[in-house]
Short mmCIF file of C-alpha atoms and ligand atoms in Angstrom, two decimals:
data_model
loop_
_atom_site.label_atom_id
_atom_site.label_comp_id
_atom_site.label_asym_id
_atom_site.label_seq_id
_atom_site.Cartn_x
_atom_site.Cartn_y
_atom_site.Cartn_z
CA MET A 214 80.96 104.49 112.38
CA ASP A 215 81.01 102.92 116.73
CA SER A 216 80.72 105.79 118.56
CA ASP A 217 82.93 103.47 121.18
CA GLN A 218 85.75 103.76 119.58
CA SER A 219 88.28 105.70 120.61
CA ILE A 220 90.60 108.30 118.34
CA PHE A 221 93.19 105.40 118.01
CA GLU A 222 90.65 102.97 117.10
CA ARG A 223 89.91 104.80 114.49
CA ILE A 224 93.49 105.83 113.40
CA MET A 225 94.10 102.13 113.05
CA THR A 226 91.26 101.11 111.15
CA GLY A 227 92.99 103.65 108.67
CA GLU A 228 89.15 105.57 108.87
CA ILE A 229 91.43 108.94 110.12
CA PRO A 230 95.16 109.01 108.21
CA SER A 231 98.09 109.27 110.82
CA GLU A 232 101.90 108.78 109.82
CA LEU A 233 102.85 105.03 111.02
CA LEU A 234 106.14 105.25 112.17
CA TYR A 235 105.49 100.83 112.99
CA GLU A 236 103.45 98.60 113.44
CA ASP A 237 103.06 95.05 115.30
CA ASP A 238 99.72 92.49 116.19
CA GLN A 239 100.37 94.02 119.16
CA ALA A 240 100.70 97.79 118.96
CA ILE A 241 101.26 100.98 116.57
CA VAL A 242 103.38 103.56 116.96
CA ILE A 243 102.52 106.97 115.11
CA LYS A 244 103.79 110.64 115.24
CA ASP A 245 101.63 112.93 117.64
CA ILE A 246 99.50 115.31 115.85
CA ASN A 247 100.68 118.14 117.98
CA PRO A 248 104.27 117.51 119.11
CA GLN A 249 105.54 119.08 121.92
CA ALA A 250 109.46 118.61 121.00
CA PRO A 251 111.15 117.34 117.42
CA ILE A 252 110.18 113.93 118.42
CA HIS A 253 106.89 113.25 119.68
CA ILE A 254 105.73 109.96 119.30
CA LEU A 255 102.78 107.59 120.54
CA LEU A 256 102.97 104.09 121.29
CA ILE A 257 99.86 102.91 121.31
CA PRO A 258 98.71 98.73 122.10
CA ARG A 259 96.01 97.91 119.06
CA VAL A 260 93.60 96.47 122.56
CA LYS A 261 91.51 99.62 124.22
CA ILE A 262 92.44 99.78 127.93
CA PRO A 263 91.48 103.39 128.82
CA ARG A 264 94.09 103.87 131.69
CA LEU A 265 97.33 102.48 132.96
CA VAL A 266 94.91 101.70 135.86
CA ASP A 267 92.55 99.87 133.82
CA ALA A 268 95.54 97.21 132.75
CA ASP A 269 95.52 93.97 135.06
CA GLU A 270 97.71 90.47 134.81
CA SER A 271 96.56 89.52 131.41
CA HIS A 272 98.52 93.09 129.95
CA GLN A 273 101.66 91.66 131.66
CA ALA A 274 103.32 90.45 128.35
CA LEU A 275 101.88 93.22 126.20
CA LEU A 276 103.14 96.18 129.14
CA GLY A 277 106.36 94.50 128.79
CA HIS A 278 106.11 94.83 124.74
CA LEU A 279 105.58 98.69 125.20
CA LEU A 280 108.38 99.14 127.47
CA LEU A 281 110.64 97.04 124.89
CA LEU A 282 109.42 98.69 121.73
CA ALA A 283 109.83 101.66 123.61
CA GLY A 284 113.68 101.21 123.46
CA LYS A 285 114.03 100.33 120.16
CA MET A 286 111.48 103.30 118.84
CA ALA A 287 113.79 105.63 120.79
CA LYS A 288 117.65 103.84 118.90
CA GLN A 289 115.59 103.98 115.83
CA LEU A 290 115.17 107.25 116.05
CA GLY A 291 118.78 108.00 117.37
CA CYS A 292 117.07 109.65 120.60
CA GLU A 293 118.42 106.44 122.56
CA GLU A 294 120.39 108.38 125.25
CA ALA A 295 118.08 111.24 125.83
CA PHE A 296 114.36 111.05 125.72
CA ARG A 297 111.37 110.94 127.83
CA LEU A 298 108.87 108.31 128.14
CA ILE A 299 105.42 109.40 129.78
CA ILE A 300 101.98 107.76 130.20
CA ASN A 301 99.24 110.72 131.49
CA ASN A 302 96.66 108.72 133.78
CA GLY A 303 93.60 110.40 134.02
CA ALA A 304 91.92 113.61 132.80
CA ASP A 305 93.60 115.92 135.92
CA ALA A 306 97.20 114.61 134.33
CA GLY A 307 96.56 115.80 131.22
CA GLN A 308 95.19 112.37 129.28
CA THR A 309 92.95 113.43 126.28
CA VAL A 310 92.84 110.40 124.88
CA PHE A 311 91.65 106.86 126.91
CA HIS A 312 93.15 104.63 125.06
CA LEU A 313 96.73 103.76 127.25
CA HIS A 314 99.85 105.16 124.98
CA LEU A 315 103.11 105.89 125.67
CA HIS A 316 104.40 109.30 124.52
CA ILE A 317 108.35 109.42 123.77
CA LEU A 318 109.54 113.06 123.77
CA ALA A 319 112.98 113.85 122.64
CA ASN A 320 115.33 116.08 121.32
CA LYS A 321 114.73 118.88 123.47
CA ALA A 322 116.62 120.24 126.18
CA PHE A 323 114.85 118.79 129.60
CA GLU A 324 115.49 120.65 133.07
CA GLU A 325 116.30 118.54 135.28
CA GLY A 326 113.88 118.17 138.04
CA GLN A 327 111.11 119.79 135.89
CA LEU A 328 109.13 117.16 135.04
CA ALA A 329 106.44 119.15 133.86
CA ALA A 330 108.99 120.78 130.36
CA ALA A 331 107.98 118.00 129.13
CA PHE A 332 104.81 119.22 128.42
CA ASN A 333 105.03 122.72 128.36
P1 LIG B 84 97.38 112.75 126.46
O1 LIG B 84 97.17 113.99 126.85
O2 LIG B 84 95.86 111.39 126.28
O3 LIG B 84 98.24 111.52 127.26
O4 LIG B 84 97.64 112.63 124.47
C1 LIG B 84 96.65 111.91 123.90
C2 LIG B 84 97.97 112.58 122.96
O5 LIG B 84 96.69 112.04 121.18
C3 LIG B 84 97.86 114.13 122.20
O6 LIG B 84 99.73 114.42 122.45
C4 LIG B 84 97.05 114.35 121.37
O7 LIG B 84 98.18 115.78 120.83
C5 LIG B 84 97.59 113.38 120.37
N1 LIG B 84 96.58 113.04 119.16
C6 LIG B 84 94.94 113.53 119.71
N2 LIG B 84 94.49 112.80 118.72
C7 LIG B 84 95.53 112.79 117.61
C8 LIG B 84 95.30 112.44 115.85
O8 LIG B 84 94.08 112.28 115.48
N3 LIG B 84 96.31 112.06 115.57
C9 LIG B 84 97.86 111.73 115.66
N4 LIG B 84 98.64 111.61 115.30
N5 LIG B 84 97.85 112.41 117.33
C10 LIG B 84 96.44 112.77 118.48
#
């Protein structure tokens, strides 16, 4: 096993099982193992970019792809009228897996102005 591989890379190779909702040549979408809302999924690019700030111009199309995919997944899951899209950047912001990923959280009452409510 390549010890530099992220958990998400090990999920992509099938080494770690996951509930796969979608995949294409650029990204996969899985259910979060520890959901913080009734709908909690992760959109993960196949290429490992550790944090959002590590992305550069070469990732522009991929980042656009991920945002469009977020909308498509929200529609597919029936939560397109109300969902939160979250990227934690850095350990102090709550990032625990250093392979860029987007969280979609939905089917939960989000309190106006309380962003932290998405995770608590
Ligand atoms: P972060 O805290 O880095 O923004 O988010 C990492 C997310 O990955 C967490 O919500 C955590 O529950 C999820 N996660 C960690 N390990 C696994 C795993 O092995 N499988 C799945 N499906 N999710 C995981």
